[in-house]
């Protein structure tokens, strides 16, 4: 098990959003990193289910101290982008998550080595482990920069 989340009660590694398997506490864990990966396409949800899941998880991750989220929404098999990807892009562009997300970069905008990527890496060196997956601009991912605290939208 990776050690990006530690139980505040017993100190053991645990899942980020599940109860601790060691002591059973449901208290939110402490993150040991400020960037996390979140896959909202797992389980084949509908677009609305994926967007609702994203809203809930962004809130929890922000409360746990996450500052950046590598959002995996998939690209779709149509060659034009999948429904979840388009739904995420539309939601971000219409400020659906403006109370939690300060900035966002679609995978196509953050090709590894691009000026945007280099600027982000200077601001947040911890992103390097993730942004290298954006080699030519990964259209199946979006980078979310979370605010330090929630705001009213």
PDB file of C-alpha atoms in Angstrom:
ATOM      1  CA  UNK A   1       0.000   0.000   0.000  1.00  0.00           C
ATOM      2  CA  UNK A   2       1.371   3.434  -0.822  1.00  0.00           C
ATOM      3  CA  UNK A   3       1.867   5.830   2.040  1.00  0.00           C
ATOM      4  CA  UNK A   4       0.180   8.963   0.750  1.00  0.00           C
ATOM      5  CA  UNK A   5      -2.439   8.874   3.512  1.00  0.00           C
ATOM      6  CA  UNK A   6      -1.828   8.078   7.175  1.00  0.00           C
ATOM      7  CA  UNK A   7      -4.442   7.398   9.827  1.00  0.00           C
ATOM      8  CA  UNK A   8      -4.515  10.208  12.406  1.00  0.00           C
ATOM      9  CA  UNK A   9      -5.413   7.694  15.121  1.00  0.00           C
ATOM     10  CA  UNK A  10      -2.966   4.808  14.634  1.00  0.00           C
ATOM     11  CA  UNK A  11      -0.467   6.242  12.119  1.00  0.00           C
ATOM     12  CA  UNK A  12      -0.757   3.349   9.668  1.00  0.00           C
ATOM     13  CA  UNK A  13      -1.030   3.773   5.904  1.00  0.00           C
ATOM     14  CA  UNK A  14      -4.615   3.682   4.697  1.00  0.00           C
ATOM     15  CA  UNK A  15      -6.854   4.561   1.799  1.00  0.00           C
ATOM     16  CA  UNK A  16      -7.629   8.222   1.427  1.00  0.00           C
ATOM     17  CA  UNK A  17     -11.399   8.029   1.538  1.00  0.00           C
ATOM     18  CA  UNK A  18     -12.095   4.772   3.382  1.00  0.00           C
ATOM     19  CA  UNK A  19     -12.122   3.920   7.082  1.00  0.00           C
ATOM     20  CA  UNK A  20      -8.783   2.778   8.464  1.00  0.00           C
ATOM     21  CA  UNK A  21      -8.466  -1.013   8.093  1.00  0.00           C
ATOM     22  CA  UNK A  22      -6.186  -1.109  11.161  1.00  0.00           C
ATOM     23  CA  UNK A  23      -8.192   0.755  13.800  1.00  0.00           C
ATOM     24  CA  UNK A  24     -11.524   1.392  12.060  1.00  0.00           C
ATOM     25  CA  UNK A  25     -11.583   5.176  12.462  1.00  0.00           C
ATOM     26  CA  UNK A  26     -13.437   7.133   9.781  1.00  0.00           C
ATOM     27  CA  UNK A  27     -11.577  10.339  10.641  1.00  0.00           C
ATOM     28  CA  UNK A  28     -10.015  11.865   7.537  1.00  0.00           C
ATOM     29  CA  UNK A  29      -6.392  10.782   7.161  1.00  0.00           C
ATOM     30  CA  UNK A  30      -3.354  13.028   6.984  1.00  0.00           C
ATOM     31  CA  UNK A  31      -1.835  13.303   3.527  1.00  0.00           C
ATOM     32  CA  UNK A  32       1.907  12.900   3.232  1.00  0.00           C
ATOM     33  CA  UNK A  33       1.864  14.566  -0.208  1.00  0.00           C
ATOM     34  CA  UNK A  34       0.122  17.641  -1.598  1.00  0.00           C
ATOM     35  CA  UNK A  35      -0.759  16.106  -4.982  1.00  0.00           C
ATOM     36  CA  UNK A  36      -3.055  13.132  -5.450  1.00  0.00           C
ATOM     37  CA  UNK A  37      -4.416  11.174  -8.377  1.00  0.00           C
ATOM     38  CA  UNK A  38      -8.180  10.775  -8.682  1.00  0.00           C
ATOM     39  CA  UNK A  39      -9.811   8.429 -11.209  1.00  0.00           C
ATOM     40  CA  UNK A  40     -13.461   9.352 -11.785  1.00  0.00           C
ATOM     41  CA  UNK A  41     -13.985   7.046 -14.750  1.00  0.00           C
ATOM     42  CA  UNK A  42     -13.544   3.857 -12.684  1.00  0.00           C
ATOM     43  CA  UNK A  43     -16.742   1.848 -12.471  1.00  0.00           C
ATOM     44  CA  UNK A  44     -18.167   3.401 -15.655  1.00  0.00           C
ATOM     45  CA  UNK A  45     -20.312   6.094 -13.987  1.00  0.00           C
ATOM     46  CA  UNK A  46     -22.653   8.352 -15.919  1.00  0.00           C
ATOM     47  CA  UNK A  47     -21.427  11.881 -16.537  1.00  0.00           C
ATOM     48  CA  UNK A  48     -23.547  13.293 -13.696  1.00  0.00           C
ATOM     49  CA  UNK A  49     -22.417  10.554 -11.302  1.00  0.00           C
ATOM     50  CA  UNK A  50     -18.785  11.295 -12.195  1.00  0.00           C
ATOM     51  CA  UNK A  51     -19.262  15.056 -11.724  1.00  0.00           C
ATOM     52  CA  UNK A  52     -21.037  14.573  -8.385  1.00  0.00           C
ATOM     53  CA  UNK A  53     -18.279  12.180  -7.270  1.00  0.00           C
ATOM     54  CA  UNK A  54     -15.701  14.779  -8.319  1.00  0.00           C
ATOM     55  CA  UNK A  55     -17.411  17.489  -6.244  1.00  0.00           C
ATOM     56  CA  UNK A  56     -17.486  15.278  -3.126  1.00  0.00           C
ATOM     57  CA  UNK A  57     -13.907  14.097  -3.508  1.00  0.00           C
ATOM     58  CA  UNK A  58     -12.506  17.552  -4.230  1.00  0.00           C
ATOM     59  CA  UNK A  59     -14.077  18.768  -0.986  1.00  0.00           C
ATOM     60  CA  UNK A  60     -12.625  15.864   1.016  1.00  0.00           C
ATOM     61  CA  UNK A  61      -9.191  16.103  -0.590  1.00  0.00           C
ATOM     62  CA  UNK A  62      -9.056  19.830   0.087  1.00  0.00           C
ATOM     63  CA  UNK A  63     -10.008  19.244   3.732  1.00  0.00           C
ATOM     64  CA  UNK A  64      -7.173  16.685   3.946  1.00  0.00           C
ATOM     65  CA  UNK A  65      -4.658  19.224   2.620  1.00  0.00           C
ATOM     66  CA  UNK A  66      -4.353  18.315  -1.056  1.00  0.00           C
ATOM     67  CA  UNK A  67      -3.315  21.246  -3.227  1.00  0.00           C
ATOM     68  CA  UNK A  68      -3.296  19.588  -6.644  1.00  0.00           C
ATOM     69  CA  UNK A  69      -5.292  16.749  -8.186  1.00  0.00           C
ATOM     70  CA  UNK A  70      -4.369  14.778 -11.270  1.00  0.00           C
ATOM     71  CA  UNK A  71      -7.865  13.986 -12.470  1.00  0.00           C
ATOM     72  CA  UNK A  72      -8.187  10.898 -14.649  1.00  0.00           C
ATOM     73  CA  UNK A  73     -11.373  11.137 -16.679  1.00  0.00           C
ATOM     74  CA  UNK A  74     -10.337   9.162 -19.736  1.00  0.00           C
ATOM     75  CA  UNK A  75     -10.341  10.197 -23.339  1.00  0.00           C
ATOM     76  CA  UNK A  76     -13.078   7.990 -24.726  1.00  0.00           C
ATOM     77  CA  UNK A  77     -12.939   5.654 -27.686  1.00  0.00           C
ATOM     78  CA  UNK A  78     -14.707   7.932 -30.174  1.00  0.00           C
ATOM     79  CA  UNK A  79     -11.544   9.815 -31.125  1.00  0.00           C
ATOM     80  CA  UNK A  80     -13.201  13.085 -30.087  1.00  0.00           C
ATOM     81  CA  UNK A  81     -13.117  12.706 -26.330  1.00  0.00           C
ATOM     82  CA  UNK A  82     -15.451  10.806 -24.065  1.00  0.00           C
ATOM     83  CA  UNK A  83     -18.594  12.018 -22.348  1.00  0.00           C
ATOM     84  CA  UNK A  84     -16.975  12.259 -18.912  1.00  0.00           C
ATOM     85  CA  UNK A  85     -14.054  14.245 -20.315  1.00  0.00           C
ATOM     86  CA  UNK A  86     -16.405  16.669 -22.059  1.00  0.00           C
ATOM     87  CA  UNK A  87     -18.554  16.911 -18.927  1.00  0.00           C
ATOM     88  CA  UNK A  88     -15.514  17.725 -16.765  1.00  0.00           C
ATOM     89  CA  UNK A  89     -14.283  20.339 -19.239  1.00  0.00           C
ATOM     90  CA  UNK A  90     -17.717  21.981 -19.439  1.00  0.00           C
ATOM     91  CA  UNK A  91     -18.109  21.945 -15.646  1.00  0.00           C
ATOM     92  CA  UNK A  92     -14.704  23.584 -15.142  1.00  0.00           C
ATOM     93  CA  UNK A  93     -15.273  26.160 -17.873  1.00  0.00           C
ATOM     94  CA  UNK A  94     -18.664  27.088 -16.395  1.00  0.00           C
ATOM     95  CA  UNK A  95     -17.110  27.438 -12.906  1.00  0.00           C
ATOM     96  CA  UNK A  96     -19.043  24.539 -11.344  1.00  0.00           C
ATOM     97  CA  UNK A  97     -16.149  23.950  -8.938  1.00  0.00           C
ATOM     98  CA  UNK A  98     -14.992  27.566  -8.600  1.00  0.00           C
ATOM     99  CA  UNK A  99     -15.452  27.431  -4.816  1.00  0.00           C
ATOM    100  CA  UNK A 100     -12.728  24.748  -4.608  1.00  0.00           C
ATOM    101  CA  UNK A 101     -10.605  24.867  -7.769  1.00  0.00           C
ATOM    102  CA  UNK A 102      -8.334  27.886  -8.269  1.00  0.00           C
ATOM    103  CA  UNK A 103      -7.000  26.823 -11.652  1.00  0.00           C
ATOM    104  CA  UNK A 104      -7.092  23.903 -14.051  1.00  0.00           C
ATOM    105  CA  UNK A 105      -5.108  22.667 -17.012  1.00  0.00           C
ATOM    106  CA  UNK A 106      -6.469  20.197 -19.530  1.00  0.00           C
ATOM    107  CA  UNK A 107      -3.969  17.465 -20.350  1.00  0.00           C
ATOM    108  CA  UNK A 108      -3.607  18.769 -23.890  1.00  0.00           C
ATOM    109  CA  UNK A 109      -2.295  22.078 -22.459  1.00  0.00           C
ATOM    110  CA  UNK A 110       0.383  20.575 -20.230  1.00  0.00           C
ATOM    111  CA  UNK A 111       2.615  18.561 -22.534  1.00  0.00           C
ATOM    112  CA  UNK A 112       5.771  17.626 -20.634  1.00  0.00           C
ATOM    113  CA  UNK A 113       8.499  20.166 -21.434  1.00  0.00           C
ATOM    114  CA  UNK A 114       6.038  22.820 -22.643  1.00  0.00           C
ATOM    115  CA  UNK A 115       6.256  26.362 -21.236  1.00  0.00           C
ATOM    116  CA  UNK A 116       3.073  25.768 -19.191  1.00  0.00           C
ATOM    117  CA  UNK A 117       4.470  22.534 -17.771  1.00  0.00           C
ATOM    118  CA  UNK A 118       7.796  24.160 -16.907  1.00  0.00           C
ATOM    119  CA  UNK A 119       6.036  27.045 -15.142  1.00  0.00           C
ATOM    120  CA  UNK A 120       3.910  24.621 -13.119  1.00  0.00           C
ATOM    121  CA  UNK A 121       6.969  22.568 -12.152  1.00  0.00           C
ATOM    122  CA  UNK A 122       8.739  25.693 -10.895  1.00  0.00           C
ATOM    123  CA  UNK A 123       5.694  26.604  -8.778  1.00  0.00           C
ATOM    124  CA  UNK A 124       4.998  23.045  -7.592  1.00  0.00           C
ATOM    125  CA  UNK A 125       8.006  20.694  -7.925  1.00  0.00           C
ATOM    126  CA  UNK A 126       5.921  17.827  -6.515  1.00  0.00           C
ATOM    127  CA  UNK A 127       4.016  17.690  -9.797  1.00  0.00           C
ATOM    128  CA  UNK A 128       7.028  16.268 -11.644  1.00  0.00           C
ATOM    129  CA  UNK A 129       6.131  12.677 -10.816  1.00  0.00           C
ATOM    130  CA  UNK A 130       2.713  13.219 -12.381  1.00  0.00           C
ATOM    131  CA  UNK A 131       3.315  15.616 -15.260  1.00  0.00           C
ATOM    132  CA  UNK A 132       5.797  13.309 -16.938  1.00  0.00           C
ATOM    133  CA  UNK A 133       2.705  11.225 -17.844  1.00  0.00           C
ATOM    134  CA  UNK A 134       1.599  14.207 -19.941  1.00  0.00           C
ATOM    135  CA  UNK A 135       4.382  13.505 -22.475  1.00  0.00           C
ATOM    136  CA  UNK A 136       2.583  14.808 -25.544  1.00  0.00           C
ATOM    137  CA  UNK A 137      -0.379  16.236 -23.715  1.00  0.00           C
ATOM    138  CA  UNK A 138      -2.486  13.511 -22.125  1.00  0.00           C
ATOM    139  CA  UNK A 139      -6.071  14.208 -23.196  1.00  0.00           C
ATOM    140  CA  UNK A 140      -7.396  11.700 -20.643  1.00  0.00           C
ATOM    141  CA  UNK A 141      -6.272  13.771 -17.646  1.00  0.00           C
ATOM    142  CA  UNK A 142      -6.807  17.235 -16.216  1.00  0.00           C
ATOM    143  CA  UNK A 143      -4.707  18.975 -13.564  1.00  0.00           C
ATOM    144  CA  UNK A 144      -6.704  20.760 -10.857  1.00  0.00           C
ATOM    145  CA  UNK A 145      -5.040  23.313  -8.577  1.00  0.00           C
ATOM    146  CA  UNK A 146      -7.120  23.491  -5.407  1.00  0.00           C
ATOM    147  CA  UNK A 147      -7.579  26.584  -3.303  1.00  0.00           C
ATOM    148  CA  UNK A 148      -6.241  26.647   0.223  1.00  0.00           C
ATOM    149  CA  UNK A 149      -9.751  27.004   1.612  1.00  0.00           C
ATOM    150  CA  UNK A 150     -13.295  26.762   0.313  1.00  0.00           C
ATOM    151  CA  UNK A 151     -15.100  29.851  -0.894  1.00  0.00           C
ATOM    152  CA  UNK A 152     -18.641  30.600  -1.919  1.00  0.00           C
ATOM    153  CA  UNK A 153     -19.096  30.329  -5.668  1.00  0.00           C
TER     154      UNK A 153
END
